[in-house]
């Protein structure tokens, strides 16, 4: 006999089945080109860090202002290793068609999610693992770190420059190496003293590291940490520094010489337009990698937009001369301008990692006449000659 209790149970089962089926359909729904597109961003830091996450969020807002068919959502301060949970929420609860994860430590979790949701589109920043529905991208600063290094080598009075690094991963080691190449080009005896803080965003750790390097005699500062703390600490001591990821001139107008400014919107606008047009789908991203540099205008050298170099330092850099094997005697100021021009040209006739380049143990890593490949740059784990301090 079919009792009232059984009827209630049956209805409950049917409702659950319908909900589950609906969720499954939603989960499996593939983006249809030309229709409204919803994109979720996952940030490792707070959007108010004024560094890495701030720059990504600026780009997100530019994209949303540019494309009327685009809707975006974001999650900030996500710990590396927990990204899978947030990807689930962006897809299942927010209905995102595309998920962009913006930290190297999100790489494995993003790949697992890409395999879990094969009909959704993923993009991972700064990594190297891809899938048919997951591409990689990077607006890289190594060329600009080299230019900053040229300036740092010219400005140091103690022959000790400083680099505070977040984590000892290839991206940061590449930037540190390029900075060291530049420093040594203008002052061959100068060194780059290193401190790792093992945090992407930690003003406290950044302050302690900067103060320790000042105590060691360092007098010019570069860094990878997502706040303006180091330019403030250096400025309080009257020491020059370079901004990182976003314009930091206003935090120390007298002492921020130049810096690196990201234009993530260059990558995002191109990628999302191609998704909307149907050129990129959940099935053809396995070989897509945006490795965008100066020539693609994904990055910019400057203390702030429109100020390539703080005018307060121009005379000193014009007085300092170096003997370049090709250009002859040239001021550091003119050398910076020439290298910037060469690396911004589509033919990119110059690269900081042109050989010969030695590691700090005296081993020849890049022979004369050769240049490091993108793969070698993105997997670099050796210390360029002139770098002093722990490497892991």
Tab-separated table of C-alpha atoms in Angstrom:
chain	number	residue	atom	x	y	z
A	1	UNK	CA	0.000	0.000	0.000
A	2	UNK	CA	1.355	3.450	-0.994
A	3	UNK	CA	1.164	5.404	2.253
A	4	UNK	CA	1.243	9.146	2.757
A	5	UNK	CA	4.741	8.732	4.216
A	6	UNK	CA	5.882	6.933	1.081
A	7	UNK	CA	4.441	9.729	-1.070
A	8	UNK	CA	6.376	12.324	0.873
A	9	UNK	CA	9.531	10.249	0.556
A	10	UNK	CA	9.027	9.847	-3.192
A	11	UNK	CA	8.454	13.559	-3.711
A	12	UNK	CA	11.567	14.334	-1.678
A	13	UNK	CA	13.640	11.932	-3.761
A	14	UNK	CA	12.301	13.438	-6.991
A	15	UNK	CA	13.043	16.970	-5.824
A	16	UNK	CA	16.594	16.004	-4.861
A	17	UNK	CA	17.036	14.234	-8.200
A	18	UNK	CA	15.814	17.312	-10.094
A	19	UNK	CA	18.118	19.595	-8.124
A	20	UNK	CA	21.043	17.244	-8.682
A	21	UNK	CA	20.293	16.982	-12.401
A	22	UNK	CA	19.959	20.742	-12.703
A	23	UNK	CA	23.259	21.222	-10.901
A	24	UNK	CA	24.915	18.674	-13.171
A	25	UNK	CA	23.593	20.420	-16.258
A	26	UNK	CA	24.811	23.747	-14.938
A	27	UNK	CA	28.163	22.223	-14.146
A	28	UNK	CA	28.525	20.733	-17.598
A	29	UNK	CA	27.219	23.773	-19.469
A	30	UNK	CA	29.762	24.964	-21.979
A	31	UNK	CA	30.099	28.614	-22.910
A	32	UNK	CA	28.337	29.594	-26.146
A	33	UNK	CA	30.375	32.226	-28.053
A	34	UNK	CA	28.711	35.589	-28.453
A	35	UNK	CA	26.607	35.281	-25.300
A	36	UNK	CA	27.179	37.066	-21.952
A	37	UNK	CA	30.391	35.814	-20.373
A	38	UNK	CA	30.951	35.477	-16.629
A	39	UNK	CA	34.532	35.349	-15.349
A	40	UNK	CA	35.816	34.643	-11.849
A	41	UNK	CA	39.183	35.900	-10.571
A	42	UNK	CA	41.039	34.346	-7.636
A	43	UNK	CA	43.651	36.544	-5.918
A	44	UNK	CA	46.317	35.423	-3.452
A	45	UNK	CA	46.350	38.764	-1.638
A	46	UNK	CA	43.924	41.557	-0.780
A	47	UNK	CA	43.026	43.884	-3.655
A	48	UNK	CA	44.188	46.734	-1.465
A	49	UNK	CA	47.771	45.447	-1.311
A	50	UNK	CA	48.822	48.110	-3.870
A	51	UNK	CA	50.929	45.428	-5.540
A	52	UNK	CA	50.228	42.146	-7.344
A	53	UNK	CA	46.529	41.592	-6.521
A	54	UNK	CA	45.789	45.298	-6.830
A	55	UNK	CA	47.238	45.284	-10.365
A	56	UNK	CA	45.182	42.235	-11.374
A	57	UNK	CA	42.026	43.809	-9.995
A	58	UNK	CA	42.687	47.062	-11.833
A	59	UNK	CA	42.866	45.000	-15.031
A	60	UNK	CA	39.646	43.156	-14.137
A	61	UNK	CA	37.795	46.453	-13.812
A	62	UNK	CA	39.205	47.722	-17.106
A	63	UNK	CA	37.926	44.579	-18.822
A	64	UNK	CA	34.475	44.962	-17.306
A	65	UNK	CA	34.362	48.626	-18.377
A	66	UNK	CA	35.488	47.696	-21.906
A	67	UNK	CA	33.254	44.734	-22.700
A	68	UNK	CA	29.474	45.230	-22.204
A	69	UNK	CA	28.955	41.470	-22.449
A	70	UNK	CA	31.319	40.728	-19.561
A	71	UNK	CA	30.450	40.139	-15.900
A	72	UNK	CA	33.164	39.466	-13.349
A	73	UNK	CA	33.422	38.346	-9.754
A	74	UNK	CA	36.506	37.918	-7.590
A	75	UNK	CA	37.740	36.262	-4.424
A	76	UNK	CA	40.690	37.820	-2.575
A	77	UNK	CA	43.236	36.657	0.023
A	78	UNK	CA	42.930	33.000	-0.985
A	79	UNK	CA	45.613	30.800	0.564
A	80	UNK	CA	47.607	28.719	-1.895
A	81	UNK	CA	46.358	25.148	-1.645
A	82	UNK	CA	42.745	26.108	-0.985
A	83	UNK	CA	42.003	27.418	-4.493
A	84	UNK	CA	39.993	24.295	-5.441
A	85	UNK	CA	37.270	25.138	-2.935
A	86	UNK	CA	36.907	28.640	-4.334
A	87	UNK	CA	36.902	27.395	-7.927
A	88	UNK	CA	34.013	25.072	-7.005
A	89	UNK	CA	32.083	28.040	-5.610
A	90	UNK	CA	32.773	30.230	-8.635
A	91	UNK	CA	31.510	27.545	-10.993
A	92	UNK	CA	28.694	25.941	-8.988
A	93	UNK	CA	27.354	28.971	-7.122
A	94	UNK	CA	28.356	31.930	-9.318
A	95	UNK	CA	27.965	30.168	-12.672
A	96	UNK	CA	31.296	31.346	-14.047
A	97	UNK	CA	32.266	30.292	-17.562
A	98	UNK	CA	35.930	31.188	-17.083
A	99	UNK	CA	38.117	31.070	-13.967
A	100	UNK	CA	41.418	32.952	-13.753
A	101	UNK	CA	43.809	32.053	-10.932
A	102	UNK	CA	46.535	34.599	-10.310
A	103	UNK	CA	49.302	33.023	-8.250
A	104	UNK	CA	52.037	30.473	-8.998
A	105	UNK	CA	50.957	28.383	-5.997
A	106	UNK	CA	47.480	27.925	-7.508
A	107	UNK	CA	48.915	25.927	-10.426
A	108	UNK	CA	48.245	22.343	-9.318
A	109	UNK	CA	44.835	23.148	-7.852
A	110	UNK	CA	43.796	24.895	-11.055
A	111	UNK	CA	44.863	21.908	-13.141
A	112	UNK	CA	42.868	19.531	-10.921
A	113	UNK	CA	39.800	21.755	-11.292
A	114	UNK	CA	40.288	21.998	-15.055
A	115	UNK	CA	40.187	18.217	-15.237
A	116	UNK	CA	37.161	18.164	-12.928
A	117	UNK	CA	35.227	20.682	-15.063
A	118	UNK	CA	36.293	19.856	-18.661
A	119	UNK	CA	33.637	22.147	-20.178
A	120	UNK	CA	34.791	25.238	-18.304
A	121	UNK	CA	37.715	27.473	-19.280
A	122	UNK	CA	40.669	28.112	-16.973
A	123	UNK	CA	43.728	30.339	-17.085
A	124	UNK	CA	46.624	30.195	-14.642
A	125	UNK	CA	49.069	33.045	-14.144
A	126	UNK	CA	52.845	32.441	-13.968
A	127	UNK	CA	52.771	28.651	-14.194
A	128	UNK	CA	53.646	26.106	-16.864
A	129	UNK	CA	51.033	23.325	-16.583
A	130	UNK	CA	48.244	23.351	-19.158
A	131	UNK	CA	45.238	21.274	-20.232
A	132	UNK	CA	42.865	21.345	-23.237
A	133	UNK	CA	40.716	23.776	-21.201
A	134	UNK	CA	43.512	25.552	-19.292
A	135	UNK	CA	45.992	28.083	-20.641
A	136	UNK	CA	48.847	29.896	-18.927
A	137	UNK	CA	49.863	33.548	-18.993
A	138	UNK	CA	52.401	35.988	-17.652
A	139	UNK	CA	53.157	39.685	-18.043
A	140	UNK	CA	56.798	39.316	-17.106
A	141	UNK	CA	59.169	41.878	-15.626
A	142	UNK	CA	62.608	40.369	-16.139
A	143	UNK	CA	63.514	42.923	-18.837
A	144	UNK	CA	62.504	45.789	-16.560
A	145	UNK	CA	64.339	44.332	-13.584
A	146	UNK	CA	67.429	44.341	-15.805
A	147	UNK	CA	66.894	48.049	-16.608
A	148	UNK	CA	66.357	48.766	-12.910
A	149	UNK	CA	69.582	46.850	-12.247
A	150	UNK	CA	71.525	49.082	-14.642
A	151	UNK	CA	70.351	52.081	-12.622
A	152	UNK	CA	70.955	50.414	-9.255
A	153	UNK	CA	74.537	49.563	-10.223
A	154	UNK	CA	75.138	53.184	-11.151
A	155	UNK	CA	73.627	54.560	-7.930
A	156	UNK	CA	75.172	52.283	-5.311
A	157	UNK	CA	77.920	53.819	-3.232
A	158	UNK	CA	78.652	50.719	-1.162
A	159	UNK	CA	78.600	48.238	-4.078
A	160	UNK	CA	75.849	46.429	-2.168
A	161	UNK	CA	72.382	46.444	-3.685
A	162	UNK	CA	69.450	44.596	-2.127
A	163	UNK	CA	66.688	42.312	-3.332
A	164	UNK	CA	63.954	41.114	-0.965
A	165	UNK	CA	62.230	38.068	-2.489
A	166	UNK	CA	58.841	36.592	-1.644
A	167	UNK	CA	59.409	32.914	-2.454
A	168	UNK	CA	62.412	31.156	-4.098
A	169	UNK	CA	60.500	30.122	-7.224
A	170	UNK	CA	61.652	30.463	-10.871
A	171	UNK	CA	59.710	33.692	-11.428
A	172	UNK	CA	61.415	35.515	-8.566
A	173	UNK	CA	64.830	33.969	-9.279
A	174	UNK	CA	64.528	35.083	-12.913
A	175	UNK	CA	63.776	38.647	-11.869
A	176	UNK	CA	66.568	38.634	-9.320
A	177	UNK	CA	68.990	37.277	-11.926
A	178	UNK	CA	68.054	39.930	-14.471
A	179	UNK	CA	68.486	42.620	-11.816
A	180	UNK	CA	71.953	41.245	-11.002
A	181	UNK	CA	72.940	41.200	-14.704
A	182	UNK	CA	72.056	44.890	-14.912
A	183	UNK	CA	73.837	45.813	-11.680
A	184	UNK	CA	77.050	44.092	-12.825
A	185	UNK	CA	76.896	45.701	-16.251
A	186	UNK	CA	77.276	49.186	-14.791
A	187	UNK	CA	79.345	48.275	-11.714
A	188	UNK	CA	81.100	44.902	-12.132
A	189	UNK	CA	82.157	44.703	-8.469
A	190	UNK	CA	78.679	45.362	-7.092
A	191	UNK	CA	76.665	42.583	-5.448
A	192	UNK	CA	73.002	41.826	-4.948
A	193	UNK	CA	72.342	40.761	-1.355
A	194	UNK	CA	69.246	38.575	-0.994
A	195	UNK	CA	66.682	38.025	1.741
A	196	UNK	CA	63.645	35.729	1.380
A	197	UNK	CA	60.501	36.416	3.396
A	198	UNK	CA	58.379	33.402	2.268
A	199	UNK	CA	55.256	35.543	2.001
A	200	UNK	CA	53.623	37.295	-0.968
A	201	UNK	CA	52.074	39.974	1.206
A	202	UNK	CA	53.634	40.711	4.561
A	203	UNK	CA	54.533	44.333	5.333
A	204	UNK	CA	56.008	43.202	8.660
A	205	UNK	CA	58.390	40.663	7.108
A	206	UNK	CA	59.271	43.073	4.290
A	207	UNK	CA	60.143	45.796	6.803
A	208	UNK	CA	62.350	43.455	8.833
A	209	UNK	CA	64.173	42.229	5.715
A	210	UNK	CA	64.775	45.765	4.429
A	211	UNK	CA	66.106	46.920	7.793
A	212	UNK	CA	68.434	43.905	7.981
A	213	UNK	CA	69.835	44.631	4.507
A	214	UNK	CA	70.328	48.298	5.398
A	215	UNK	CA	72.307	47.119	8.418
A	216	UNK	CA	74.404	44.976	6.011
A	217	UNK	CA	75.335	48.083	4.037
A	218	UNK	CA	72.896	47.871	1.117
A	219	UNK	CA	71.957	51.231	-0.350
A	220	UNK	CA	69.648	50.505	-3.337
A	221	UNK	CA	66.524	48.326	-3.097
A	222	UNK	CA	64.485	46.070	-5.372
A	223	UNK	CA	61.950	43.506	-4.246
A	224	UNK	CA	59.086	41.110	-4.857
A	225	UNK	CA	56.437	41.654	-2.173
A	226	UNK	CA	52.952	42.983	-2.679
A	227	UNK	CA	53.043	46.175	-0.639
A	228	UNK	CA	54.931	49.510	-0.798
A	229	UNK	CA	56.610	48.803	2.566
A	230	UNK	CA	60.143	48.472	1.213
A	231	UNK	CA	60.103	51.743	-0.725
A	232	UNK	CA	58.849	53.432	2.449
A	233	UNK	CA	61.542	51.872	4.672
A	234	UNK	CA	64.287	52.707	2.161
A	235	UNK	CA	62.946	56.219	1.734
A	236	UNK	CA	62.976	56.848	5.473
A	237	UNK	CA	66.733	56.161	5.361
A	238	UNK	CA	67.251	58.307	2.256
A	239	UNK	CA	67.957	55.273	0.032
A	240	UNK	CA	66.732	54.795	-3.556
A	241	UNK	CA	64.396	51.953	-4.519
A	242	UNK	CA	62.243	50.643	-7.368
A	243	UNK	CA	58.474	50.234	-7.194
A	244	UNK	CA	56.969	46.860	-7.845
A	245	UNK	CA	53.810	45.891	-9.833
A	246	UNK	CA	51.960	49.152	-9.391
A	247	UNK	CA	53.012	52.831	-9.323
A	248	UNK	CA	54.742	53.453	-5.964
A	249	UNK	CA	56.213	56.895	-6.591
A	250	UNK	CA	53.745	58.575	-4.246
A	251	UNK	CA	54.939	56.475	-1.297
A	252	UNK	CA	58.450	57.952	-1.496
A	253	UNK	CA	58.622	60.689	-4.165
A	254	UNK	CA	62.245	61.588	-3.491
A	255	UNK	CA	63.608	58.052	-3.512
A	256	UNK	CA	61.555	55.886	-5.883
A	257	UNK	CA	63.825	55.976	-8.937
A	258	UNK	CA	61.731	53.876	-11.302
A	259	UNK	CA	60.001	50.502	-11.120
A	260	UNK	CA	57.851	47.897	-12.789
A	261	UNK	CA	54.210	48.501	-13.665
A	262	UNK	CA	51.989	45.654	-14.861
A	263	UNK	CA	49.296	45.986	-17.486
A	264	UNK	CA	47.455	42.711	-16.993
A	265	UNK	CA	44.576	44.162	-18.949
A	266	UNK	CA	46.631	43.695	-22.137
A	267	UNK	CA	46.493	39.923	-21.611
A	268	UNK	CA	42.958	39.773	-20.223
A	269	UNK	CA	41.390	41.904	-22.951
A	270	UNK	CA	42.960	39.796	-25.689
A	271	UNK	CA	42.141	36.448	-24.084
A	272	UNK	CA	38.543	37.218	-23.112
A	273	UNK	CA	37.774	38.755	-26.513
A	274	UNK	CA	38.930	35.519	-28.126
A	275	UNK	CA	36.800	33.436	-25.771
A	276	UNK	CA	33.782	35.603	-26.586
A	277	UNK	CA	34.495	35.219	-30.316
A	278	UNK	CA	34.833	31.445	-30.016
A	279	UNK	CA	38.509	31.372	-30.997
A	280	UNK	CA	39.445	29.975	-27.588
A	281	UNK	CA	37.274	27.198	-26.182
A	282	UNK	CA	37.431	24.534	-23.512
A	283	UNK	CA	39.091	22.262	-26.051
A	284	UNK	CA	41.988	24.151	-27.635
A	285	UNK	CA	44.037	25.781	-24.854
A	286	UNK	CA	46.685	23.135	-24.256
A	287	UNK	CA	49.256	25.083	-26.310
A	288	UNK	CA	48.162	28.608	-25.405
A	289	UNK	CA	50.679	30.533	-23.292
A	290	UNK	CA	50.746	34.309	-23.096
A	291	UNK	CA	54.391	35.227	-22.399
A	292	UNK	CA	54.024	38.969	-22.839
A	293	UNK	CA	56.802	41.450	-22.252
A	294	UNK	CA	57.712	45.041	-23.155
A	295	UNK	CA	57.062	44.608	-26.863
A	296	UNK	CA	53.480	43.480	-26.201
A	297	UNK	CA	53.027	46.460	-23.818
A	298	UNK	CA	51.995	44.127	-21.010
A	299	UNK	CA	54.579	45.745	-18.738
A	300	UNK	CA	55.952	49.247	-18.341
A	301	UNK	CA	59.061	50.693	-16.757
A	302	UNK	CA	58.322	53.664	-14.554
A	303	UNK	CA	58.099	55.259	-11.137
A	304	UNK	CA	54.521	55.962	-12.163
A	305	UNK	CA	52.687	56.032	-15.505
A	306	UNK	CA	54.352	58.576	-17.758
A	307	UNK	CA	57.453	58.914	-15.525
A	308	UNK	CA	60.002	56.457	-16.846
A	309	UNK	CA	62.611	57.666	-14.407
A	310	UNK	CA	62.495	60.027	-11.443
A	311	UNK	CA	63.964	63.325	-12.786
A	312	UNK	CA	65.919	63.740	-9.548
A	313	UNK	CA	68.286	60.945	-10.635
A	314	UNK	CA	68.739	61.790	-14.319
A	315	UNK	CA	71.873	63.976	-13.953
A	316	UNK	CA	73.712	61.362	-11.881
A	317	UNK	CA	72.868	58.643	-14.406
A	318	UNK	CA	74.002	60.842	-17.292
A	319	UNK	CA	77.374	61.429	-15.599
A	320	UNK	CA	78.038	57.727	-14.976
A	321	UNK	CA	79.651	56.146	-18.081
A	322	UNK	CA	80.171	52.515	-19.056
A	323	UNK	CA	82.103	50.994	-21.947
A	324	UNK	CA	79.695	48.775	-23.869
A	325	UNK	CA	81.315	46.338	-26.365
A	326	UNK	CA	78.891	47.396	-29.110
A	327	UNK	CA	77.786	50.911	-28.162
A	328	UNK	CA	81.161	52.139	-26.892
A	329	UNK	CA	81.364	54.711	-24.073
A	330	UNK	CA	77.834	55.566	-23.115
A	331	UNK	CA	76.086	57.084	-20.092
A	332	UNK	CA	73.941	54.800	-17.963
A	333	UNK	CA	70.982	57.025	-18.729
A	334	UNK	CA	71.461	56.572	-22.480
A	335	UNK	CA	72.160	52.868	-22.049
A	336	UNK	CA	68.862	52.394	-20.218
A	337	UNK	CA	67.036	54.232	-23.006
A	338	UNK	CA	68.791	52.210	-25.703
A	339	UNK	CA	68.076	48.858	-24.040
A	340	UNK	CA	64.463	49.848	-23.471
A	341	UNK	CA	64.142	50.699	-27.152
A	342	UNK	CA	65.789	47.432	-28.209
A	343	UNK	CA	63.603	45.257	-25.984
A	344	UNK	CA	60.413	47.100	-26.936
A	345	UNK	CA	61.078	46.483	-30.621
A	346	UNK	CA	59.228	43.427	-32.020
A	347	UNK	CA	62.549	41.987	-33.225
A	348	UNK	CA	63.935	42.237	-29.643
A	349	UNK	CA	67.564	42.506	-30.715
A	350	UNK	CA	68.706	42.554	-27.083
A	351	UNK	CA	67.806	40.377	-24.117
A	352	UNK	CA	69.256	40.517	-20.593
A	353	UNK	CA	70.025	36.808	-20.708
A	354	UNK	CA	72.185	36.957	-23.823
A	355	UNK	CA	75.375	34.974	-23.205
A	356	UNK	CA	77.933	34.775	-21.861
A	357	UNK	CA	76.314	34.486	-18.429
A	358	UNK	CA	77.850	32.640	-15.478
A	359	UNK	CA	76.297	31.411	-12.280
A	360	UNK	CA	77.734	32.463	-8.940
A	361	UNK	CA	79.893	29.324	-8.809
A	362	UNK	CA	81.676	30.310	-12.003
A	363	UNK	CA	79.870	27.866	-14.303
A	364	UNK	CA	79.036	29.105	-17.798
A	365	UNK	CA	75.221	28.806	-18.019
A	366	UNK	CA	74.561	30.749	-21.241
A	367	UNK	CA	77.363	30.587	-23.847
A	368	UNK	CA	78.252	33.641	-25.906
A	369	UNK	CA	75.994	34.041	-28.928
A	370	UNK	CA	73.074	32.212	-27.311
A	371	UNK	CA	70.027	33.409	-25.403
A	372	UNK	CA	67.912	31.639	-22.775
A	373	UNK	CA	64.703	30.113	-24.131
A	374	UNK	CA	61.298	30.812	-22.604
A	375	UNK	CA	61.360	27.343	-21.049
A	376	UNK	CA	64.782	28.004	-19.512
A	377	UNK	CA	63.604	31.362	-18.208
A	378	UNK	CA	60.463	29.939	-16.651
A	379	UNK	CA	62.309	27.079	-14.939
A	380	UNK	CA	65.521	28.862	-13.898
A	381	UNK	CA	66.852	27.687	-10.545
A	382	UNK	CA	70.462	28.900	-10.532
A	383	UNK	CA	71.874	32.124	-9.117
A	384	UNK	CA	73.438	34.614	-11.529
A	385	UNK	CA	76.963	35.731	-10.707
A	386	UNK	CA	76.871	38.592	-8.218
A	387	UNK	CA	73.958	37.292	-6.137
A	388	UNK	CA	74.879	36.766	-2.488
A	389	UNK	CA	72.813	35.001	0.142
A	390	UNK	CA	70.480	32.028	0.607
A	391	UNK	CA	68.955	30.553	-2.524
A	392	UNK	CA	66.165	28.334	-1.167
